[in-house]
mmCIF file of C-alpha atoms in Angstrom:
data_model
loop_
_atom_site.group_PDB
_atom_site.id
_atom_site.type_symbol
_atom_site.label_atom_id
_atom_site.label_comp_id
_atom_site.label_asym_id
_atom_site.label_seq_id
_atom_site.Cartn_x
_atom_site.Cartn_y
_atom_site.Cartn_z
ATOM 1 C CA MET A 1 26.769 135.380 141.898
ATOM 2 C CA ALA A 2 26.938 136.713 138.341
ATOM 3 C CA LYS A 3 23.880 139.132 137.389
ATOM 4 C CA VAL A 4 21.797 138.721 133.959
ATOM 5 C CA ILE A 5 19.398 141.197 133.200
ATOM 6 C CA VAL A 6 16.421 140.506 130.790
ATOM 7 C CA THR A 7 14.338 142.372 129.027
ATOM 8 C CA GLY A 8 11.137 140.678 127.183
ATOM 9 C CA GLY A 9 11.611 138.127 129.992
ATOM 10 C CA SER A 10 7.672 137.341 130.271
ATOM 11 C CA GLY A 11 7.741 135.665 126.844
ATOM 12 C CA LEU A 12 7.994 132.222 125.605
ATOM 13 C CA ILE A 13 11.726 132.415 125.239
ATOM 14 C CA GLY A 14 12.144 134.962 128.042
ATOM 15 C CA GLN A 15 10.619 132.700 130.901
ATOM 16 C CA ALA A 16 12.471 129.516 129.686
ATOM 17 C CA PHE A 17 15.930 131.507 129.637
ATOM 18 C CA CYS A 18 15.199 133.130 133.018
ATOM 19 C CA ARG A 19 14.989 129.676 134.660
ATOM 20 C CA GLU A 20 18.000 128.119 132.745
ATOM 21 C CA MET A 21 20.082 131.206 134.176
ATOM 22 C CA HIS A 22 18.866 130.713 137.655
ATOM 23 C CA ASN A 23 19.448 127.217 137.699
ATOM 24 C CA ALA A 24 22.934 127.911 136.433
ATOM 25 C CA GLY A 25 23.425 129.862 139.493
ATOM 26 C CA TRP A 26 22.735 133.356 137.843
ATOM 27 C CA GLU A 27 21.030 136.155 139.736
ATOM 28 C CA VAL A 28 18.202 137.190 137.187
ATOM 29 C CA VAL A 29 16.498 140.449 137.025
ATOM 30 C CA VAL A 30 13.804 141.107 134.544
ATOM 31 C CA VAL A 31 12.815 144.423 132.968
ATOM 32 C CA SER A 32 9.245 145.062 132.691
ATOM 33 C CA ARG A 33 6.888 147.987 131.711
ATOM 34 C CA ASN A 34 4.579 147.124 134.657
ATOM 35 C CA PRO A 35 7.218 145.619 137.357
ATOM 36 C CA GLN A 36 4.471 145.537 140.149
ATOM 37 C CA GLN A 37 1.904 143.324 138.318
ATOM 38 C CA ALA A 38 2.106 139.370 138.986
ATOM 39 C CA SER A 39 4.865 137.911 136.740
ATOM 40 C CA PRO A 40 4.449 134.416 135.041
ATOM 41 C CA VAL A 41 8.419 134.458 135.451
ATOM 42 C CA GLU A 42 8.385 132.699 138.872
ATOM 43 C CA SER A 43 10.075 135.158 141.761
ATOM 44 C CA PHE A 44 12.815 136.922 139.827
ATOM 45 C CA CYS A 45 13.556 140.451 140.668
ATOM 46 C CA ARG A 46 11.274 142.743 138.399
ATOM 47 C CA ILE A 47 12.376 146.469 137.827
ATOM 48 C CA GLY A 48 10.884 149.132 135.423
ATOM 49 C CA TRP A 49 12.820 150.457 132.554
ATOM 50 C CA GLU A 50 13.575 153.640 134.609
ATOM 51 C CA ASP A 51 15.661 151.413 136.789
ATOM 52 C CA LEU A 52 17.672 149.558 133.844
ATOM 53 C CA SER A 53 20.922 151.813 133.945
ATOM 54 C CA HIS A 54 21.028 151.344 138.018
ATOM 55 C CA GLU A 55 20.977 147.648 137.812
ATOM 56 C CA MET A 56 23.313 147.610 134.873
ATOM 57 C CA GLU A 57 26.108 148.855 137.274
ATOM 58 C CA SER A 58 26.318 145.602 139.045
ATOM 59 C CA ALA A 59 25.427 143.325 135.992
ATOM 60 C CA HIS A 60 27.731 140.974 134.004
ATOM 61 C CA ALA A 61 25.424 140.315 131.068
ATOM 62 C CA VAL A 62 22.278 142.037 129.375
ATOM 63 C CA VAL A 63 19.964 140.258 127.079
ATOM 64 C CA ASN A 64 17.712 141.958 125.152
ATOM 65 C CA LEU A 65 14.548 139.980 123.889
ATOM 66 C CA ALA A 66 11.882 142.565 124.087
ATOM 67 C CA GLY A 67 9.513 143.026 120.947
ATOM 68 C CA GLU A 68 5.929 142.731 119.982
ATOM 69 C CA ASN A 69 5.013 139.137 119.210
ATOM 70 C CA ILE A 70 4.850 138.869 115.278
ATOM 71 C CA GLY A 71 2.202 135.653 115.392
ATOM 72 C CA ALA A 72 -0.503 137.595 117.492
ATOM 73 C CA GLY A 73 -3.075 138.864 115.162
ATOM 74 C CA ARG A 74 -3.087 139.897 111.501
ATOM 75 C CA TRP A 75 -0.528 142.155 110.216
ATOM 76 C CA THR A 76 -2.678 145.541 109.717
ATOM 77 C CA GLU A 77 -0.299 148.735 109.003
ATOM 78 C CA GLU A 78 -0.717 149.456 112.859
ATOM 79 C CA LYS A 79 0.548 146.189 114.091
ATOM 80 C CA LYS A 80 3.653 146.085 111.524
ATOM 81 C CA GLN A 81 4.425 149.540 113.123
ATOM 82 C CA ARG A 82 4.022 148.103 116.594
ATOM 83 C CA ILE A 83 6.126 145.158 115.732
ATOM 84 C CA ARG A 84 9.133 147.348 114.183
ATOM 85 C CA GLU A 85 8.818 150.180 116.867
ATOM 86 C CA SER A 86 8.711 147.883 119.890
ATOM 87 C CA ARG A 87 12.017 146.370 118.701
ATOM 88 C CA ILE A 88 13.798 149.696 117.774
ATOM 89 C CA LYS A 89 12.720 151.410 121.039
ATOM 90 C CA ALA A 90 13.809 148.600 123.216
ATOM 91 C CA GLY A 91 16.980 148.397 121.640
ATOM 92 C CA GLU A 92 17.711 152.113 121.830
ATOM 93 C CA ALA A 93 16.671 152.073 125.630
ATOM 94 C CA VAL A 94 19.190 149.517 126.320
ATOM 95 C CA LEU A 95 21.820 151.280 124.456
ATOM 96 C CA GLN A 96 21.327 154.583 126.127
ATOM 97 C CA ALA A 97 21.260 152.822 129.685
ATOM 98 C CA PHE A 98 24.961 151.322 128.412
ATOM 99 C CA ARG A 99 25.969 155.061 127.622
ATOM 100 C CA GLN A 100 24.764 156.056 131.118
ATOM 101 C CA VAL A 101 26.753 153.875 133.418
ATOM 102 C CA SER A 102 30.611 153.810 134.314
ATOM 103 C CA ARG A 103 30.760 150.276 134.829
ATOM 104 C CA LYS A 104 29.327 148.730 131.838
ATOM 105 C CA PRO A 105 28.107 144.776 131.880
ATOM 106 C CA THR A 106 30.488 142.624 129.847
ATOM 107 C CA VAL A 107 28.335 141.299 127.515
ATOM 108 C CA LEU A 108 25.084 142.269 125.469
ATOM 109 C CA MET A 109 22.836 139.564 124.075
ATOM 110 C CA GLN A 110 20.744 141.307 121.167
ATOM 111 C CA SER A 111 17.821 139.292 119.853
ATOM 112 C CA SER A 112 16.949 138.894 116.260
ATOM 113 C CA ALA A 113 15.495 136.394 114.086
ATOM 114 C CA ILE A 114 15.971 134.298 110.828
ATOM 115 C CA GLY A 115 13.600 136.269 109.230
ATOM 116 C CA PHE A 116 16.448 138.801 108.600
ATOM 117 C CA TYR A 117 17.528 136.344 105.625
ATOM 118 C CA GLY A 118 14.163 137.344 103.612
ATOM 119 C CA ILE A 119 12.588 134.650 101.398
ATOM 120 C CA GLN A 120 14.448 135.060 98.508
ATOM 121 C CA HIS A 121 17.162 132.315 99.066
ATOM 122 C CA GLY A 122 15.122 129.238 98.061
ATOM 123 C CA ASP A 123 17.033 125.993 98.827
ATOM 124 C CA THR A 124 20.479 127.861 99.642
ATOM 125 C CA PRO A 125 21.728 126.975 102.799
ATOM 126 C CA LEU A 126 22.279 130.079 104.956
ATOM 127 C CA ASP A 127 25.067 130.542 107.413
ATOM 128 C CA GLU A 128 25.668 133.658 109.509
ATOM 129 C CA THR A 129 27.571 135.482 106.347
ATOM 130 C CA ALA A 130 24.404 135.443 104.300
ATOM 131 C CA SER A 131 23.023 138.550 103.155
ATOM 132 C CA ALA A 132 19.612 140.560 104.581
ATOM 133 C CA GLY A 133 16.483 140.118 102.318
ATOM 134 C CA LYS A 134 14.068 143.297 101.332
ATOM 135 C CA ASP A 135 10.728 142.087 102.842
ATOM 136 C CA PHE A 136 8.917 143.316 105.954
ATOM 137 C CA LEU A 137 10.695 140.849 108.292
ATOM 138 C CA SER A 138 13.970 141.295 106.819
ATOM 139 C CA LEU A 139 13.892 145.134 107.367
ATOM 140 C CA VAL A 140 12.735 144.621 110.806
ATOM 141 C CA GLY A 141 15.519 142.246 111.745
ATOM 142 C CA VAL A 142 18.110 144.646 109.989
ATOM 143 C CA ALA A 143 16.843 147.624 111.997
ATOM 144 C CA TRP A 144 16.348 145.421 115.328
ATOM 145 C CA GLU A 145 20.209 144.669 115.435
ATOM 146 C CA ASP A 146 21.463 147.904 114.503
ATOM 147 C CA SER A 147 19.473 149.407 117.320
ATOM 148 C CA THR A 148 22.013 148.128 119.951
ATOM 149 C CA ARG A 149 25.289 148.087 117.582
ATOM 150 C CA GLU A 150 26.949 151.085 119.171
ATOM 151 C CA VAL A 151 27.589 149.357 122.664
ATOM 152 C CA GLU A 152 30.593 147.503 120.521
ATOM 153 C CA ASN A 153 32.196 150.942 120.436
ATOM 154 C CA LEU A 154 31.846 151.307 124.414
ATOM 155 C CA GLY A 155 33.904 148.128 124.453
ATOM 156 C CA VAL A 156 31.133 145.766 125.177
ATOM 157 C CA ARG A 157 31.114 142.281 123.695
ATOM 158 C CA ARG A 158 27.996 142.056 121.395
ATOM 159 C CA VAL A 159 26.242 138.674 120.609
ATOM 160 C CA VAL A 160 23.406 138.843 118.060
ATOM 161 C CA ILE A 161 21.264 135.818 118.154
ATOM 162 C CA ARG A 162 19.215 135.038 114.878
ATOM 163 C CA THR A 163 16.584 132.598 116.209
ATOM 164 C CA GLY A 164 14.738 130.162 114.154
ATOM 165 C CA VAL A 165 11.060 128.466 114.615
ATOM 166 C CA VAL A 166 11.106 127.750 118.699
ATOM 167 C CA LEU A 167 9.391 124.496 119.373
ATOM 168 C CA ALA A 168 7.924 124.084 122.835
ATOM 169 C CA ARG A 169 5.558 122.300 124.962
ATOM 170 C CA GLU A 170 3.135 125.633 125.495
ATOM 171 C CA GLY A 171 3.318 128.461 123.537
ATOM 172 C CA GLY A 172 4.773 129.418 120.228
ATOM 173 C CA VAL A 173 3.877 127.695 116.802
ATOM 174 C CA LEU A 174 3.810 123.992 117.442
ATOM 175 C CA GLY A 175 0.235 124.103 119.167
ATOM 176 C CA ARG A 176 -1.299 125.750 116.272
ATOM 177 C CA MET A 177 0.364 122.928 114.106
ATOM 178 C CA VAL A 178 -0.577 119.846 116.264
ATOM 179 C CA LEU A 179 -4.196 120.886 116.419
ATOM 180 C CA PRO A 180 -5.223 119.774 112.812
ATOM 181 C CA VAL A 181 -2.945 116.820 113.109
ATOM 182 C CA ARG A 182 -4.740 115.721 115.844
ATOM 183 C CA LEU A 183 -8.014 116.253 114.157
ATOM 184 C CA GLY A 184 -6.838 113.833 111.528
ATOM 185 C CA ALA A 185 -6.569 116.828 108.928
ATOM 186 C CA GLY A 186 -2.720 117.190 109.007
ATOM 187 C CA GLY A 187 -0.845 117.799 105.961
ATOM 188 C CA PRO A 188 1.746 120.068 104.284
ATOM 189 C CA LEU A 189 1.010 123.858 103.968
ATOM 190 C CA GLY A 190 0.753 125.456 100.811
ATOM 191 C CA SER A 191 3.471 123.824 98.574
ATOM 192 C CA GLY A 192 5.410 122.051 101.439
ATOM 193 C CA LYS A 193 8.589 122.676 100.190
ATOM 194 C CA GLN A 194 9.145 125.730 102.190
ATOM 195 C CA TRP A 195 11.889 125.260 104.699
ATOM 196 C CA ILE A 196 11.537 125.282 108.429
ATOM 197 C CA SER A 197 14.625 126.065 110.687
ATOM 198 C CA TRP A 198 13.541 124.694 114.018
ATOM 199 C CA ILE A 199 14.840 124.540 117.364
ATOM 200 C CA HIS A 200 13.888 122.780 120.627
ATOM 201 C CA LEU A 201 13.213 125.203 123.203
ATOM 202 C CA GLN A 202 15.891 123.854 125.597
ATOM 203 C CA ASP A 203 18.574 124.260 122.971
ATOM 204 C CA GLN A 204 17.392 127.694 122.393
ATOM 205 C CA VAL A 205 18.254 128.758 125.887
ATOM 206 C CA ARG A 206 21.374 126.346 126.362
ATOM 207 C CA ALA A 207 22.775 127.932 123.500
ATOM 208 C CA MET A 208 22.025 131.394 124.585
ATOM 209 C CA ARG A 209 23.792 130.841 128.071
ATOM 210 C CA PHE A 210 26.590 128.989 126.147
ATOM 211 C CA LEU A 211 27.339 132.249 124.295
ATOM 212 C CA ILE A 212 26.972 134.142 127.253
ATOM 213 C CA GLU A 213 29.380 132.307 129.370
ATOM 214 C CA THR A 214 31.797 131.835 126.508
ATOM 215 C CA PRO A 215 34.124 134.953 126.658
ATOM 216 C CA SER A 216 35.383 134.566 122.634
ATOM 217 C CA SER A 217 31.840 134.470 121.408
ATOM 218 C CA ARG A 218 30.799 137.586 119.696
ATOM 219 C CA GLY A 219 28.916 138.910 116.464
ATOM 220 C CA VAL A 220 25.987 136.816 114.756
ATOM 221 C CA TYR A 221 24.717 133.269 115.773
ATOM 222 C CA ASN A 222 21.956 131.366 113.941
ATOM 223 C CA LEU A 223 20.041 129.618 116.609
ATOM 224 C CA SER A 224 18.250 126.741 114.965
ATOM 225 C CA ALA A 225 18.794 123.058 114.931
ATOM 226 C CA PRO A 226 21.438 121.806 112.460
ATOM 227 C CA HIS A 227 18.734 119.643 110.446
ATOM 228 C CA PRO A 228 16.259 122.063 109.012
ATOM 229 C CA VAL A 229 13.277 120.217 106.989
ATOM 230 C CA GLN A 230 10.837 121.304 104.670
ATOM 231 C CA ASN A 231 7.278 121.799 105.787
ATOM 232 C CA ARG A 232 5.983 118.464 104.141
ATOM 233 C CA ASP A 233 8.521 116.671 106.179
ATOM 234 C CA PHE A 234 7.803 118.493 109.194
ATOM 235 C CA MET A 235 4.066 117.524 108.962
ATOM 236 C CA ARG A 236 4.615 113.915 107.987
ATOM 237 C CA THR A 237 6.977 113.490 111.149
ATOM 238 C CA LEU A 238 4.499 115.486 113.254
ATOM 239 C CA ALA A 239 1.897 112.981 111.947
ATOM 240 C CA LYS A 240 4.276 109.907 112.829
ATOM 241 C CA VAL A 241 4.987 111.228 116.299
ATOM 242 C CA LEU A 242 1.088 111.814 116.894
ATOM 243 C CA LYS A 243 0.190 108.581 115.263
ATOM 244 C CA ARG A 244 -2.128 110.312 113.007
ATOM 245 C CA PRO A 245 -2.876 110.287 109.352
ATOM 246 C CA TYR A 246 -0.821 112.466 107.080
ATOM 247 C CA TRP A 247 -3.450 113.850 104.883
ATOM 248 C CA LEU A 248 -4.237 116.540 102.147
ATOM 249 C CA PRO A 249 -2.260 119.788 101.963
ATOM 250 C CA VAL A 250 -3.756 123.101 102.894
ATOM 251 C CA PRO A 251 -3.977 125.178 99.948
ATOM 252 C CA ALA A 252 -1.578 128.546 100.017
ATOM 253 C CA PHE A 253 -4.651 130.692 98.823
ATOM 254 C CA ALA A 254 -6.627 129.587 101.967
ATOM 255 C CA LEU A 255 -3.728 130.494 104.502
ATOM 256 C CA ARG A 256 -3.402 134.002 102.609
ATOM 257 C CA LEU A 257 -7.120 134.664 102.734
ATOM 258 C CA LEU A 258 -7.081 133.580 106.496
ATOM 259 C CA LEU A 259 -3.887 135.018 107.787
ATOM 260 C CA GLY A 260 -3.207 137.934 105.321
ATOM 261 C CA GLU A 261 0.329 139.101 105.092
ATOM 262 C CA MET A 262 1.188 136.982 108.287
ATOM 263 C CA SER A 263 0.762 133.829 105.840
ATOM 264 C CA THR A 264 4.552 134.256 105.244
ATOM 265 C CA LEU A 265 5.478 132.758 108.526
ATOM 266 C CA VAL A 266 4.059 129.663 107.195
ATOM 267 C CA LEU A 267 4.249 129.791 103.343
ATOM 268 C CA ASP A 268 7.824 130.842 103.088
ATOM 269 C CA GLY A 269 11.055 129.972 105.220
ATOM 270 C CA GLN A 270 14.661 129.938 105.196
ATOM 271 C CA ARG A 271 17.106 126.951 105.150
ATOM 272 C CA VAL A 272 19.256 128.334 107.935
ATOM 273 C CA ILE A 273 22.309 126.380 109.263
ATOM 274 C CA PRO A 274 23.755 127.036 112.717
ATOM 275 C CA ALA A 275 27.366 127.149 111.361
ATOM 276 C CA ARG A 276 29.192 129.500 114.073
ATOM 277 C CA LEU A 277 27.600 127.498 116.931
ATOM 278 C CA LEU A 278 28.420 124.181 115.650
ATOM 279 C CA ALA A 279 32.091 125.371 115.146
ATOM 280 C CA GLU A 280 32.597 126.728 118.630
ATOM 281 C CA GLY A 281 31.802 123.521 119.922
ATOM 282 C CA PHE A 282 27.659 123.728 121.081
ATOM 283 C CA LYS A 283 26.145 120.410 121.270
ATOM 284 C CA PHE A 284 22.516 120.303 120.542
ATOM 285 C CA VAL A 285 20.582 118.043 122.931
ATOM 286 C CA TYR A 286 18.067 117.648 119.976
ATOM 287 C CA PRO A 287 19.760 117.931 116.665
ATOM 288 C CA GLU A 288 17.004 115.856 114.922
ATOM 289 C CA LEU A 289 13.223 116.883 114.424
ATOM 290 C CA GLU A 290 11.598 113.281 115.212
ATOM 291 C CA GLY A 291 13.655 113.378 118.769
ATOM 292 C CA ALA A 292 12.376 117.045 119.509
ATOM 293 C CA LEU A 293 8.932 116.063 118.866
ATOM 294 C CA GLN A 294 9.039 113.112 120.723
ATOM 295 C CA ASN A 295 10.068 114.867 123.770
ATOM 296 C CA LEU A 296 7.717 117.656 123.416
ATOM 297 C CA LEU A 297 4.516 115.618 122.394
ATOM 298 C CA GLU A 298 4.786 111.935 123.565
#
């Protein structure tokens, strides 16, 4: 039985990924700051960061998902510092563990996000060759990815996953978007023209396993469905699935007042295409938004 070590295993993606790997026959080890506390990640083995290098000696893969939740709370300067430092420090700790072990895991999967591309691209489709942006999330993404880059010099296959907006039954952004629609007040957010590059949680974790189990896969991959949509179409489809009216837009200024700088998460976006995943033969269970929402909400 091959072993995979997961940092950030208690988050939305982390929990689903651990279950996916466990069901596929992998031994799953979760790295935690408090390994003795009760875990939402079922009964998987939990270790502290101080034990990471020891566990690596017998591991095939390491998946680094650790990082502060960007969608929880306003982006104060302190919050922004935690968002950045939590990602970089986790990456540095993983890199240090790789340096310490003589028998290194074969592959490292490094988490990132499509925020890497920034908000300056407009309607331009973005594959993995697109350049980084210059805003806060872009700079965080660049630093996050760079934090483990050195493992490639140690002979380790590294896969970087730039994840889009993950849709799930519980957790994530979908619940927040569903509530006003259920109340009959659903409509586009701001201009409604901003792109949402989304992915069903099931496809997210299936794609992660696919990349780990495919020895030729290395480098950067966009993890988003092949058909991104504009916000107005997302909200219209959501209203259709919930059989609720598609109503007036929520003004951009109101969202900026409510959310501050964090409003970029709903008012700005990127039109991202998973070009490398598709080229390597990955098949999405939910390539279209309506089917994904029907599965999650009906």
